[in-house]
PDB file of C-alpha atoms in Angstrom:
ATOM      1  CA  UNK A   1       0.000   0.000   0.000  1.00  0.00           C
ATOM      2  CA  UNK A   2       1.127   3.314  -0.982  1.00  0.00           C
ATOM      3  CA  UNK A   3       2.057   5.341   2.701  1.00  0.00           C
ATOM      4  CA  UNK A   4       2.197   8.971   3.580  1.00  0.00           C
ATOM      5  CA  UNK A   5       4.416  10.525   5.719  1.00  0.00           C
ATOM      6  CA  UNK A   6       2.181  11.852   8.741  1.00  0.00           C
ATOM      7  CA  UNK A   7       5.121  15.132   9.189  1.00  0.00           C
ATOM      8  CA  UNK A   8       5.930  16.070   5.577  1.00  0.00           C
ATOM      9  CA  UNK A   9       3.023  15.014   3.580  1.00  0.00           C
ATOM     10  CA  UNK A  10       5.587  12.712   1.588  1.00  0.00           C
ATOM     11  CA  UNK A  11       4.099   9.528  -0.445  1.00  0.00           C
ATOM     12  CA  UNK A  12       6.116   6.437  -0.035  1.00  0.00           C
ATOM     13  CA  UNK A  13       4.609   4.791  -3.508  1.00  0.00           C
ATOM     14  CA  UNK A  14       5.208   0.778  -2.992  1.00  0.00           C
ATOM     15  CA  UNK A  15       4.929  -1.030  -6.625  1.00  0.00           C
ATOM     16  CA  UNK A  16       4.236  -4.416  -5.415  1.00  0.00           C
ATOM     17  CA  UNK A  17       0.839  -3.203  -3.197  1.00  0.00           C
ATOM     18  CA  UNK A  18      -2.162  -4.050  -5.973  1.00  0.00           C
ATOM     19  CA  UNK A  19      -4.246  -1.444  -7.347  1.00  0.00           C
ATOM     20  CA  UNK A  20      -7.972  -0.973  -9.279  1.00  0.00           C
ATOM     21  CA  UNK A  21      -8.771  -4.616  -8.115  1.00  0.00           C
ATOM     22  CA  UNK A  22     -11.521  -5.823  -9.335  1.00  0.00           C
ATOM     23  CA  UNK A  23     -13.184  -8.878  -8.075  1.00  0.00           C
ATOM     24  CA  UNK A  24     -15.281 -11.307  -9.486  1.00  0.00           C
ATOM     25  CA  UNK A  25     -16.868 -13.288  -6.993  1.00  0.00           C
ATOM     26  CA  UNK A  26     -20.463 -12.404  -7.801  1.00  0.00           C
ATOM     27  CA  UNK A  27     -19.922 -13.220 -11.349  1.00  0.00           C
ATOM     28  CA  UNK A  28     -18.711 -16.779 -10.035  1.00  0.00           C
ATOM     29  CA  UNK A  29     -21.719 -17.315  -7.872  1.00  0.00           C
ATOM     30  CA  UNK A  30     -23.506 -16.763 -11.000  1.00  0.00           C
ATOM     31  CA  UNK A  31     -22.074 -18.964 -13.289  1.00  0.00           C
ATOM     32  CA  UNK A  32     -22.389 -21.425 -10.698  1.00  0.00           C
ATOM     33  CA  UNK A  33     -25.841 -20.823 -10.627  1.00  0.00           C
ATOM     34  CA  UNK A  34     -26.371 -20.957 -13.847  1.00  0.00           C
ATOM     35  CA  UNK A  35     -24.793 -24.247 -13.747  1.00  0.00           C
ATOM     36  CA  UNK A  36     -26.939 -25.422 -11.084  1.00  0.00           C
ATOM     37  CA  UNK A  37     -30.080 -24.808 -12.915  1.00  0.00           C
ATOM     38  CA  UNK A  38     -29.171 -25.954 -16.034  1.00  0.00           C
ATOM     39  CA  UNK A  39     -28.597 -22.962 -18.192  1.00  0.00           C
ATOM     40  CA  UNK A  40     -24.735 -23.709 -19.129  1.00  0.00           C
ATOM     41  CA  UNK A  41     -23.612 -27.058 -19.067  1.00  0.00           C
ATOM     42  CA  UNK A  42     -20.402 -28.944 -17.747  1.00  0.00           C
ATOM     43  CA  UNK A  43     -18.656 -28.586 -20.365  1.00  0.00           C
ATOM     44  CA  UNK A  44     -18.865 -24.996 -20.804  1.00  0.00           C
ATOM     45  CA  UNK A  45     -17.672 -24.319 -17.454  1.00  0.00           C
ATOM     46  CA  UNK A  46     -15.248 -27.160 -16.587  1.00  0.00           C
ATOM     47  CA  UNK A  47     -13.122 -26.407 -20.042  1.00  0.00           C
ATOM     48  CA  UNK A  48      -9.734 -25.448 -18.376  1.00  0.00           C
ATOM     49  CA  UNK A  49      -7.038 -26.050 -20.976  1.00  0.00           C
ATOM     50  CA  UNK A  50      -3.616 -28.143 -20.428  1.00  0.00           C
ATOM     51  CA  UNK A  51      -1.958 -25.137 -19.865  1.00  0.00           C
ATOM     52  CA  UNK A  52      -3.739 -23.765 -16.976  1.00  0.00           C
ATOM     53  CA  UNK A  53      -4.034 -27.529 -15.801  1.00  0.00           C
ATOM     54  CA  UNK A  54       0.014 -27.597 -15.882  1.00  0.00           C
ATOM     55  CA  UNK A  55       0.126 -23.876 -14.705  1.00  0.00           C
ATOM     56  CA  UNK A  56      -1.371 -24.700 -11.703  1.00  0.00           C
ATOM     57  CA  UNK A  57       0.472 -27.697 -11.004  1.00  0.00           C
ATOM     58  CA  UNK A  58       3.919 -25.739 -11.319  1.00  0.00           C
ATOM     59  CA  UNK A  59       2.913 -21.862 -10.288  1.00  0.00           C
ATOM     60  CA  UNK A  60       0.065 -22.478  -8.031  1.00  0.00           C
ATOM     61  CA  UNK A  61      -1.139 -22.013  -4.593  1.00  0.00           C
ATOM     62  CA  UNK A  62      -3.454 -24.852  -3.228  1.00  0.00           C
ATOM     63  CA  UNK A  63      -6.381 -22.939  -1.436  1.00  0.00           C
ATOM     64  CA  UNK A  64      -8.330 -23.911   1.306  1.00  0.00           C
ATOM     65  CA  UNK A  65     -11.665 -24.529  -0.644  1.00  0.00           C
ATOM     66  CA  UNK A  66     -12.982 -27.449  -2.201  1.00  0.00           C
ATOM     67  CA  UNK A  67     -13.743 -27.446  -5.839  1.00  0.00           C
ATOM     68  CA  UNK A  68     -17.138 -26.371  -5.987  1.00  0.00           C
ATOM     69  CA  UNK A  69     -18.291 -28.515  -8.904  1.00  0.00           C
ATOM     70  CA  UNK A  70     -16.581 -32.008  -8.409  1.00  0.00           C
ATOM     71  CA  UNK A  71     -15.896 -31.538  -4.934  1.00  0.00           C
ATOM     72  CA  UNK A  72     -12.846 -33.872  -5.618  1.00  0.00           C
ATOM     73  CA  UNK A  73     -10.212 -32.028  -4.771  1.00  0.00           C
ATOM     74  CA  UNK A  74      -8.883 -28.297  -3.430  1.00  0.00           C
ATOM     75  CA  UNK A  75      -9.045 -25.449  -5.894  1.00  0.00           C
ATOM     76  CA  UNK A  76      -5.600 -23.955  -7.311  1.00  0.00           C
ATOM     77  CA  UNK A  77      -5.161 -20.271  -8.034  1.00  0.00           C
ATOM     78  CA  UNK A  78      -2.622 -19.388 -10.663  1.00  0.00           C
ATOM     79  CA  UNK A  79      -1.443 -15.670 -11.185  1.00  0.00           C
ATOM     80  CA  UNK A  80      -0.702 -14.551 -14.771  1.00  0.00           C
ATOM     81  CA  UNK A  81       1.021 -11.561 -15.460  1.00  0.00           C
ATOM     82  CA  UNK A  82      -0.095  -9.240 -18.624  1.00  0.00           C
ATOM     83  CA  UNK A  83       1.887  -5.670 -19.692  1.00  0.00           C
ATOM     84  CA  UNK A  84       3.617  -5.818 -23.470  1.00  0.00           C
ATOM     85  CA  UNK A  85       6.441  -3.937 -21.660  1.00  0.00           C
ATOM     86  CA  UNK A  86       7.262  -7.227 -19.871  1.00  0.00           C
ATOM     87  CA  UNK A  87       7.986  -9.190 -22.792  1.00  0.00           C
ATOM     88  CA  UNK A  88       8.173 -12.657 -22.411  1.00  0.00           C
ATOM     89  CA  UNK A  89       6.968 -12.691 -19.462  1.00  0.00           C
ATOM     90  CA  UNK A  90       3.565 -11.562 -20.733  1.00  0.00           C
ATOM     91  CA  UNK A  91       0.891 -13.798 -20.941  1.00  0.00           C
ATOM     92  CA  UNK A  92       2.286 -16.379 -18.683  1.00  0.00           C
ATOM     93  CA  UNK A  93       2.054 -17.690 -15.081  1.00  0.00           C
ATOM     94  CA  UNK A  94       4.076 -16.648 -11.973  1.00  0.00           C
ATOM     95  CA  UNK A  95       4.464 -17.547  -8.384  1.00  0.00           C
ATOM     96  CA  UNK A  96       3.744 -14.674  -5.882  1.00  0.00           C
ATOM     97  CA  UNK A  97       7.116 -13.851  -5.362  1.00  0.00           C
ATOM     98  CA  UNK A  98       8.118 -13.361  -9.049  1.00  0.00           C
ATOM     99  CA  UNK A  99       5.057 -10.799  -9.299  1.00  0.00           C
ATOM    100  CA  UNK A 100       6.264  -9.326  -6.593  1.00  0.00           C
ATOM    101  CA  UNK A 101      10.196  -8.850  -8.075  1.00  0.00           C
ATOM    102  CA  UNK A 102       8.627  -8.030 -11.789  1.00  0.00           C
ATOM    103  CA  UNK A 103       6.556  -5.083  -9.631  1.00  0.00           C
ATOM    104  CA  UNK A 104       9.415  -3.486  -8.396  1.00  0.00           C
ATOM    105  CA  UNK A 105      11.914  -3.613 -11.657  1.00  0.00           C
ATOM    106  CA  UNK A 106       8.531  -2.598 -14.523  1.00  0.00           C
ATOM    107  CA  UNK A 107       6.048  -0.424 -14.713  1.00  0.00           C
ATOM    108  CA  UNK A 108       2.605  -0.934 -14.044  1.00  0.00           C
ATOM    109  CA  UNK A 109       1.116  -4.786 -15.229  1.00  0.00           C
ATOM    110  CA  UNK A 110      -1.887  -6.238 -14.595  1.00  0.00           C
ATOM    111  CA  UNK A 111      -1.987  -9.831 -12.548  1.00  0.00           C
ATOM    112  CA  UNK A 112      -5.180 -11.953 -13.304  1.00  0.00           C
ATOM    113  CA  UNK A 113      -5.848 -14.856 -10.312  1.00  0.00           C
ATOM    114  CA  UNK A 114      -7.348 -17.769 -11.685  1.00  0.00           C
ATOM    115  CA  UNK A 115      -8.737 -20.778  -9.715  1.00  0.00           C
ATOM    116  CA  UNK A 116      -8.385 -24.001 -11.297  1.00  0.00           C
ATOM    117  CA  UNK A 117      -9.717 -27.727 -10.618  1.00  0.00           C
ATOM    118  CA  UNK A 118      -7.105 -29.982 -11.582  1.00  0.00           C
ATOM    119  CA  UNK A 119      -9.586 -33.288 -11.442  1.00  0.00           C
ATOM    120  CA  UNK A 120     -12.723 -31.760 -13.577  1.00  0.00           C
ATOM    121  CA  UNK A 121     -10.676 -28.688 -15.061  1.00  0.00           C
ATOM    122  CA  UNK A 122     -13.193 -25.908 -13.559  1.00  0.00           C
ATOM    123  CA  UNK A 123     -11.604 -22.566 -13.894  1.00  0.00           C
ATOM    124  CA  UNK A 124     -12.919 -19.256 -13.100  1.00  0.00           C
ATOM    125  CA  UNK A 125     -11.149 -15.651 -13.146  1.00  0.00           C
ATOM    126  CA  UNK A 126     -11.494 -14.813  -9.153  1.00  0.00           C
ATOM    127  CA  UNK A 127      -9.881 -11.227  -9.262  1.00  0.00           C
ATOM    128  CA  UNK A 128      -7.311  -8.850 -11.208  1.00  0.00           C
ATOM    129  CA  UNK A 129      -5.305  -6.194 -10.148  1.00  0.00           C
ATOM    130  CA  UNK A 130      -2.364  -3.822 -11.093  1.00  0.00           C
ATOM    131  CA  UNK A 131       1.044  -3.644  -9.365  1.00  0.00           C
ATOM    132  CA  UNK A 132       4.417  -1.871 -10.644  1.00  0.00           C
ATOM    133  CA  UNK A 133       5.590   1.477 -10.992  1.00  0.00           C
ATOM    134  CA  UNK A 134       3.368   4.071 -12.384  1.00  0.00           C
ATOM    135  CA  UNK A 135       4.129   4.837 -16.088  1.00  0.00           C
ATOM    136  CA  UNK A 136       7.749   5.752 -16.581  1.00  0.00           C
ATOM    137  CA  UNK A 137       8.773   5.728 -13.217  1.00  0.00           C
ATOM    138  CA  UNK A 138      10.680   2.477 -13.153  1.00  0.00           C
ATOM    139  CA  UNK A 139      12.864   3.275 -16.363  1.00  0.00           C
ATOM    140  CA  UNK A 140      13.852   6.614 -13.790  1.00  0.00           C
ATOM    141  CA  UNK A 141      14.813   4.867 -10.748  1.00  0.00           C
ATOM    142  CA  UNK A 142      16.698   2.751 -12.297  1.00  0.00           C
ATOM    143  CA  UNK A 143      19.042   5.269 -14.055  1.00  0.00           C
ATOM    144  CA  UNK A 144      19.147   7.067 -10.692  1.00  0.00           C
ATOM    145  CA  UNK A 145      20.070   3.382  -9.196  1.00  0.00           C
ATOM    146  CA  UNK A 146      22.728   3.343 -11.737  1.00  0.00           C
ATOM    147  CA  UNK A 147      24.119   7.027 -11.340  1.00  0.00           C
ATOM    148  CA  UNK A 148      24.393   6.246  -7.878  1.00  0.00           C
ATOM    149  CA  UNK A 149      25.999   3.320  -8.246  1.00  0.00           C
ATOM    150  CA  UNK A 150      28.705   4.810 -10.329  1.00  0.00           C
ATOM    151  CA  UNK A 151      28.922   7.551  -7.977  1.00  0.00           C
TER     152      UNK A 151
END
């Protein structure tokens, strides 16, 4: 979370505390709702694709909650990172504390948390969020990094 200085007024602006998150929870109970009463099938909603499957596996966090469709097994959230300024890194998965390094070295990016059944391949976007530098900024600190380094 961003912090100012009680005294001076100063912001303290930290790139790895999330911003404009949005959360989709109602639009899960929905769905699952919908599911429920028949008006989108199994298939629709349990259509998670190898790569999220193996995403989880590898860059996952095992949550406490039960899958809510199979009930089989404990739901996975996976974090993907998206920003074209990140490069390769775009579009793919990453562990908490790679988000966090990428926030502090690139500008703003937006993380999208996934959760993921592994048995009957539910998947539903649970929240997204922004973390990094605002615009610029990073490309600046670390040229000042560097002067002072050379200093």
């Amino acid at each position: 979370m961003n912090e100012q200085h009680a005294d001076t007024g100063e912001v303290k602006l930290d790139p790895t505390a999330p911003k404009r998150v949005i959360d989709y929870s109602l639009r899960r109970r929905a769905t699952l709702a919908d599911l429920e009463e028949g008006r989108v099938s199994l298939g629709e909603v349990c259509d998670a694709d190898r790569y999220l499957v193996r995403a989880a596996e590898y860059h996952g966090h095992v949550s406490e909650e039960l899958c809510p469709v199979c009930r089989k097994e404990n739901l996975v959230t996976v974090k993907w990172v998206y920003e074209e300024s990140l490069g390769d890194a775009s579009g793919s998965a990453r562990t908490a504390e790679e988000i966090e390094e990428l926030a502090r070295t690139h500008d703003e990016f937006t993380v999208h948390v996934v959760e993921v059944c592994r048995s009957c391949k539910w998947n539903h976007l649970i929240e997204s969020y922004d973390v990094g530098w605002p615009a610029g900024l990073s490309a600046k600190i670390r040229r000042a990094n560097a002067l002072r380094g050379q200093a």
